[in-house]
Amino acid sequence: MHGHGSPRPGQPPADPHPAAPRPAPSAPPAARGGPSAAGSGADPGIVPGPRTAAGVCHGTLGELYQGPLRAGGAPDIALVSFPVDLHSWAYFTPGAGRPGALPPGEKAARAVRLFLDHFGLRLPPGHWSTHSELRVGVGMASSTADIVATLRCLFRLFGLPYDQGVVTGVLAAIERADSVFLDEFALHLSARHQVVRTLGTGIGFHTAFVTEPGTVDTSAVTAPLLRHYARRASEYERCLTDLLKGFESADPAAVARAATTSATLSQQVLPKRTFARVLAHREHFGADGIFVAHTGSLIGYLFAHRPPAEAKSELSAFFHSLGHQCSFAQGGYG
């Protein structure tokens, strides 16, 4: 269930200042225009010089697992997001421009307001610019990556030490989120913004994938998903156990098998049009498994080793025969 790139259904609630992230220790003087700022008497929040600050965050290719996890009560929806080496960037350049300018995108703008309120800061005059390699609305966590990149830019702009607690607090005030704020795999409860277990950086895959048309209304499918999870609880439990064992043993083939199981179970409730054909040709292409964006539009193959150029051509022809343009990307870390 994602940030996954797809904008959240409906309008986000008004900024919940009482529920904003818990105040952290006072910001360093440079961030508040204290003695270490340029000259004495600098205005609060003004950063000296025109140096551009930047923040970067990777996206995802859906998940290796999405299913139920009982965490102190009723089952919740748990994810093991599939990080991809594609990114979102946010830049702020002090200088010409109006004070308090906000970045493009409603969620990124809300993140800026929450960050500034949290630390008692204000933006200097300047301008924002952004760039993203992540497609919107398909399962690549584009909106979450945009928020995290924006927050990382602000930490650098004000010379503040990076605080992941502030990041997750801001995310919690805005949307469900993937674990793109981490630089490792994790078992994560997206609605609670809770990392259940970190899974390290020992697993990586080469991927070939396509994006099917259409989007999924995440809020509309939550109830059907939970009913499906209840019916298939034992199968999901085995799938997650196998996945975690694969991570523990740094065995990409085991992780890919479990990801294929999770994708197959998902097909029963949120089907992908090309799933049967993709699954049927897995062995032909020598793929170790299949992954999907469970509540998105992505489907593709997992390869523990880089496919040669001839295989990429054959994969591209296959996906083209299904009516889709194939893409290749590095997923994970290993």
CSV table of N, CA and C in Angstrom, one decimal, residues 231-313:
chain,number,residue,atom,x,y,z
A,231,ARG,N,-8.8,-14.4,4.5
A,231,ARG,CA,-9.0,-15.7,3.9
A,231,ARG,C,-7.7,-16.4,3.6
A,232,ARG,N,-6.7,-15.7,3.3
A,232,ARG,CA,-5.4,-16.4,2.9
A,232,ARG,C,-4.3,-16.2,3.9
A,233,ALA,N,-4.7,-16.0,5.2
A,233,ALA,CA,-3.8,-15.7,6.2
A,233,ALA,C,-2.6,-16.6,6.3
A,234,SER,N,-2.9,-17.9,6.3
A,234,SER,CA,-1.8,-18.9,6.4
A,234,SER,C,-0.8,-18.9,5.2
A,235,GLU,N,-1.3,-18.6,4.0
A,235,GLU,CA,-0.5,-18.5,2.9
A,235,GLU,C,0.4,-17.3,2.9
A,236,TYR,N,-0.1,-16.2,3.4
A,236,TYR,CA,0.7,-15.0,3.5
A,236,TYR,C,1.7,-15.2,4.6
A,237,GLU,N,1.3,-15.9,5.7
A,237,GLU,CA,2.3,-16.1,6.8
A,237,GLU,C,3.5,-16.9,6.3
A,238,ARG,N,3.2,-17.9,5.5
A,238,ARG,CA,4.3,-18.7,5.0
A,238,ARG,C,5.2,-17.9,4.0
A,239,CYS,N,4.5,-17.1,3.2
A,239,CYS,CA,5.2,-16.3,2.2
A,239,CYS,C,6.2,-15.3,2.9
A,240,LEU,N,5.7,-14.6,3.9
A,240,LEU,CA,6.5,-13.7,4.7
A,240,LEU,C,7.7,-14.4,5.4
A,241,THR,N,7.4,-15.5,6.0
A,241,THR,CA,8.4,-16.3,6.6
A,241,THR,C,9.5,-16.7,5.6
A,242,ASP,N,9.1,-17.1,4.4
A,242,ASP,CA,10.1,-17.5,3.4
A,242,ASP,C,10.9,-16.3,3.0
A,243,LEU,N,10.2,-15.1,2.8
A,243,LEU,CA,10.9,-13.9,2.4
A,243,LEU,C,12.0,-13.5,3.4
A,244,LEU,N,11.6,-13.5,4.7
A,244,LEU,CA,12.5,-13.1,5.8
A,244,LEU,C,13.7,-14.0,5.9
A,245,LYS,N,13.4,-15.3,5.7
A,245,LYS,CA,14.6,-16.3,5.7
A,245,LYS,C,15.5,-16.0,4.5
A,246,GLY,N,14.9,-15.6,3.4
A,246,GLY,CA,15.8,-15.3,2.2
A,246,GLY,C,16.7,-14.1,2.5
A,247,PHE,N,16.1,-13.1,3.2
A,247,PHE,CA,16.9,-11.9,3.5
A,247,PHE,C,18.0,-12.3,4.6
A,248,GLU,N,17.6,-13.1,5.5
A,248,GLU,CA,18.6,-13.5,6.6
A,248,GLU,C,19.8,-14.2,6.0
A,249,SER,N,19.5,-15.1,5.0
A,249,SER,CA,20.6,-15.9,4.4
A,249,SER,C,21.2,-15.2,3.2
A,250,ALA,N,20.8,-14.0,2.9
A,250,ALA,CA,21.2,-13.2,1.7
A,250,ALA,C,21.1,-14.1,0.4
A,251,ASP,N,19.9,-14.7,0.3
A,251,ASP,CA,19.7,-15.6,-0.8
A,251,ASP,C,18.7,-14.9,-1.8
A,252,PRO,N,19.2,-14.3,-2.9
A,252,PRO,CA,18.2,-13.6,-3.8
A,252,PRO,C,17.2,-14.5,-4.4
A,253,ALA,N,17.6,-15.8,-4.7
A,253,ALA,CA,16.6,-16.7,-5.3
A,253,ALA,C,15.5,-17.0,-4.4
A,254,ALA,N,15.7,-17.1,-3.1
A,254,ALA,CA,14.7,-17.4,-2.1
A,254,ALA,C,13.8,-16.1,-2.0
A,255,VAL,N,14.4,-14.9,-2.0
A,255,VAL,CA,13.6,-13.7,-1.9
A,255,VAL,C,12.7,-13.6,-3.2
A,256,ALA,N,13.3,-13.9,-4.3
A,256,ALA,CA,12.5,-13.8,-5.6
A,256,ALA,C,11.4,-14.8,-5.6
A,257,ARG,N,11.6,-16.0,-5.1
A,257,ARG,CA,10.4,-17.0,-5.0
A,257,ARG,C,9.3,-16.5,-4.1
A,258,ALA,N,9.7,-15.9,-3.0
A,258,ALA,CA,8.7,-15.3,-2.1
A,258,ALA,C,8.0,-14.2,-2.7
A,259,ALA,N,8.7,-13.3,-3.4
A,259,ALA,CA,8.1,-12.2,-4.1
A,259,ALA,C,7.1,-12.7,-5.2
A,260,THR,N,7.4,-13.8,-5.8
A,260,THR,CA,6.5,-14.4,-6.8
A,260,THR,C,5.2,-14.8,-6.1
A,261,THR,N,5.4,-15.5,-5.0
A,261,THR,CA,4.2,-15.9,-4.2
A,261,THR,C,3.3,-14.8,-3.8
A,262,SER,N,3.9,-13.7,-3.3
A,262,SER,CA,3.2,-12.5,-2.9
A,262,SER,C,2.4,-11.9,-4.1
A,263,ALA,N,3.1,-11.8,-5.3
A,263,ALA,CA,2.5,-11.3,-6.5
A,263,ALA,C,1.3,-12.2,-6.9
A,264,THR,N,1.5,-13.5,-6.8
A,264,THR,CA,0.4,-14.5,-7.2
A,264,THR,C,-0.8,-14.4,-6.3
A,265,LEU,N,-0.5,-14.2,-5.0
A,265,LEU,CA,-1.6,-14.0,-4.0
A,265,LEU,C,-2.4,-12.7,-4.3
A,266,SER,N,-1.6,-11.7,-4.7
A,266,SER,CA,-2.2,-10.4,-5.0
A,266,SER,C,-3.1,-10.5,-6.2
A,267,GLN,N,-2.8,-11.3,-7.1
A,267,GLN,CA,-3.5,-11.5,-8.4
A,267,GLN,C,-5.0,-11.9,-8.1
A,268,GLN,N,-5.2,-12.5,-7.0
A,268,GLN,CA,-6.6,-12.9,-6.6
A,268,GLN,C,-7.5,-11.8,-6.2
A,269,VAL,N,-6.9,-10.6,-5.9
A,269,VAL,CA,-7.7,-9.5,-5.4
A,269,VAL,C,-7.5,-8.3,-6.2
A,270,LEU,N,-6.3,-8.0,-6.7
A,270,LEU,CA,-6.0,-6.8,-7.6
A,270,LEU,C,-5.2,-7.3,-8.8
A,271,PRO,N,-5.9,-7.9,-9.7
A,271,PRO,CA,-5.2,-8.6,-10.8
A,271,PRO,C,-4.5,-7.6,-11.8
A,272,LYS,N,-3.4,-8.1,-12.3
A,272,LYS,CA,-2.7,-7.5,-13.4
A,272,LYS,C,-3.1,-8.2,-14.7
A,273,ARG,N,-3.3,-7.5,-15.8
A,273,ARG,CA,-3.8,-8.1,-17.0
A,273,ARG,C,-2.8,-9.0,-17.6
A,274,THR,N,-1.5,-8.7,-17.5
A,274,THR,CA,-0.5,-9.5,-18.2
A,274,THR,C,0.1,-10.5,-17.3
A,275,PHE,N,-0.4,-10.7,-16.1
A,275,PHE,CA,0.2,-11.6,-15.1
A,275,PHE,C,0.4,-13.0,-15.6
A,276,ALA,N,-0.6,-13.6,-16.1
A,276,ALA,CA,-0.6,-15.0,-16.6
A,276,ALA,C,0.5,-15.2,-17.6
A,277,ARG,N,0.6,-14.3,-18.6
A,277,ARG,CA,1.6,-14.4,-19.6
A,277,ARG,C,3.0,-14.2,-19.0
A,278,VAL,N,3.2,-13.2,-18.2
A,278,VAL,CA,4.5,-13.0,-17.6
A,278,VAL,C,4.9,-14.2,-16.7
A,279,LEU,N,4.0,-14.7,-15.9
A,279,LEU,CA,4.4,-15.9,-15.1
A,279,LEU,C,4.7,-17.1,-16.0
A,280,ALA,N,4.0,-17.3,-17.0
A,280,ALA,CA,4.2,-18.5,-17.9
A,280,ALA,C,5.6,-18.4,-18.6
A,281,HIS,N,6.1,-17.2,-18.8
A,281,HIS,CA,7.4,-17.1,-19.6
A,281,HIS,C,8.6,-16.9,-18.6
A,282,ARG,N,8.4,-17.0,-17.3
A,282,ARG,CA,9.4,-16.7,-16.4
A,282,ARG,C,10.6,-17.6,-16.6
A,283,GLU,N,10.4,-18.9,-16.7
A,283,GLU,CA,11.5,-19.8,-16.9
A,283,GLU,C,12.2,-19.7,-18.2
A,284,HIS,N,11.4,-19.4,-19.2
A,284,HIS,CA,11.9,-19.2,-20.6
A,284,HIS,C,13.0,-18.1,-20.5
A,285,PHE,N,12.7,-17.0,-19.8
A,285,PHE,CA,13.7,-15.9,-19.8
A,285,PHE,C,14.7,-16.1,-18.7
A,286,GLY,N,14.6,-17.1,-17.9
A,286,GLY,CA,15.6,-17.4,-16.9
A,286,GLY,C,15.5,-16.4,-15.7
A,287,ALA,N,14.3,-15.9,-15.5
A,287,ALA,CA,14.1,-14.9,-14.4
A,287,ALA,C,14.0,-15.7,-13.1
A,288,ASP,N,14.5,-15.1,-12.0
A,288,ASP,CA,14.4,-15.7,-10.7
A,288,ASP,C,13.0,-15.5,-10.0
A,289,GLY,N,12.3,-14.6,-10.5
A,289,GLY,CA,11.0,-14.3,-9.9
A,289,GLY,C,10.2,-13.2,-10.6
A,290,ILE,N,9.1,-12.9,-10.0
A,290,ILE,CA,8.2,-11.8,-10.5
A,290,ILE,C,7.9,-10.9,-9.4
A,291,PHE,N,7.8,-9.6,-9.7
A,291,PHE,CA,7.4,-8.6,-8.7
A,291,PHE,C,6.3,-7.8,-9.3
A,292,VAL,N,5.5,-7.2,-8.4
A,292,VAL,CA,4.4,-6.3,-8.8
A,292,VAL,C,4.3,-5.1,-7.9
A,293,ALA,N,3.7,-4.0,-8.3
A,293,ALA,CA,3.2,-3.0,-7.4
A,293,ALA,C,1.8,-3.5,-7.0
A,294,HIS,N,1.7,-4.0,-5.8
A,294,HIS,CA,0.4,-4.7,-5.4
A,294,HIS,C,-0.8,-3.8,-5.6
A,295,THR,N,-0.7,-2.5,-5.3
A,295,THR,CA,-1.8,-1.6,-5.5
A,295,THR,C,-1.4,-0.5,-6.5
A,296,GLY,N,-0.6,-0.9,-7.5
A,296,GLY,CA,-0.2,0.0,-8.5
A,296,GLY,C,-0.3,-0.7,-9.9
A,297,SER,N,0.5,-0.3,-10.8
A,297,SER,CA,0.4,-0.8,-12.2
A,297,SER,C,1.6,-1.5,-12.7
A,298,LEU,N,2.7,-1.7,-11.9
A,298,LEU,CA,3.9,-2.3,-12.4
A,298,LEU,C,3.9,-3.8,-12.3
A,299,ILE,N,4.5,-4.5,-13.2
A,299,ILE,CA,4.8,-5.9,-13.2
A,299,ILE,C,6.1,-6.2,-13.9
A,300,GLY,N,6.9,-7.1,-13.4
A,300,GLY,CA,8.1,-7.4,-14.1
A,300,GLY,C,8.9,-8.6,-13.5
A,301,TYR,N,10.1,-8.8,-14.1
A,301,TYR,CA,10.9,-9.9,-13.7
A,301,TYR,C,12.0,-9.5,-12.8
A,302,LEU,N,12.4,-10.4,-12.0
A,302,LEU,CA,13.6,-10.3,-11.1
A,302,LEU,C,14.7,-11.2,-11.6
A,303,PHE,N,15.9,-10.6,-11.8
A,303,PHE,CA,17.1,-11.4,-12.2
A,303,PHE,C,18.2,-11.2,-11.2
A,304,ALA,N,18.7,-12.2,-10.6
A,304,ALA,CA,19.8,-12.1,-9.7
A,304,ALA,C,21.1,-11.7,-10.4
A,305,HIS,N,21.2,-12.0,-11.7
A,305,HIS,CA,22.3,-11.6,-12.5
A,305,HIS,C,21.9,-10.7,-13.7
A,306,ARG,N,22.7,-9.8,-14.1
A,306,ARG,CA,22.3,-8.9,-15.2
A,306,ARG,C,22.0,-9.7,-16.5
A,307,PRO,N,20.9,-9.5,-17.1
A,307,PRO,CA,20.6,-10.2,-18.4
A,307,PRO,C,21.5,-9.6,-19.5
A,308,PRO,N,22.0,-10.5,-20.4
A,308,PRO,CA,22.8,-10.0,-21.5
A,308,PRO,C,22.0,-9.2,-22.5
A,309,ALA,N,22.7,-8.5,-23.4
A,309,ALA,CA,22.0,-7.7,-24.3
A,309,ALA,C,21.0,-8.4,-25.2
A,310,GLU,N,21.3,-9.7,-25.6
A,310,GLU,CA,20.4,-10.5,-26.4
A,310,GLU,C,19.1,-10.8,-25.6
A,311,ALA,N,19.2,-11.1,-24.3
A,311,ALA,CA,18.1,-11.3,-23.5
A,311,ALA,C,17.2,-10.1,-23.3
A,312,LYS,N,17.9,-8.9,-23.2
A,312,LYS,CA,17.1,-7.7,-23.1
A,312,LYS,C,16.3,-7.4,-24.3
A,313,SER,N,16.9,-7.7,-25.5
A,313,SER,CA,16.1,-7.6,-26.7
A,313,SER,C,14.9,-8.5,-26.8
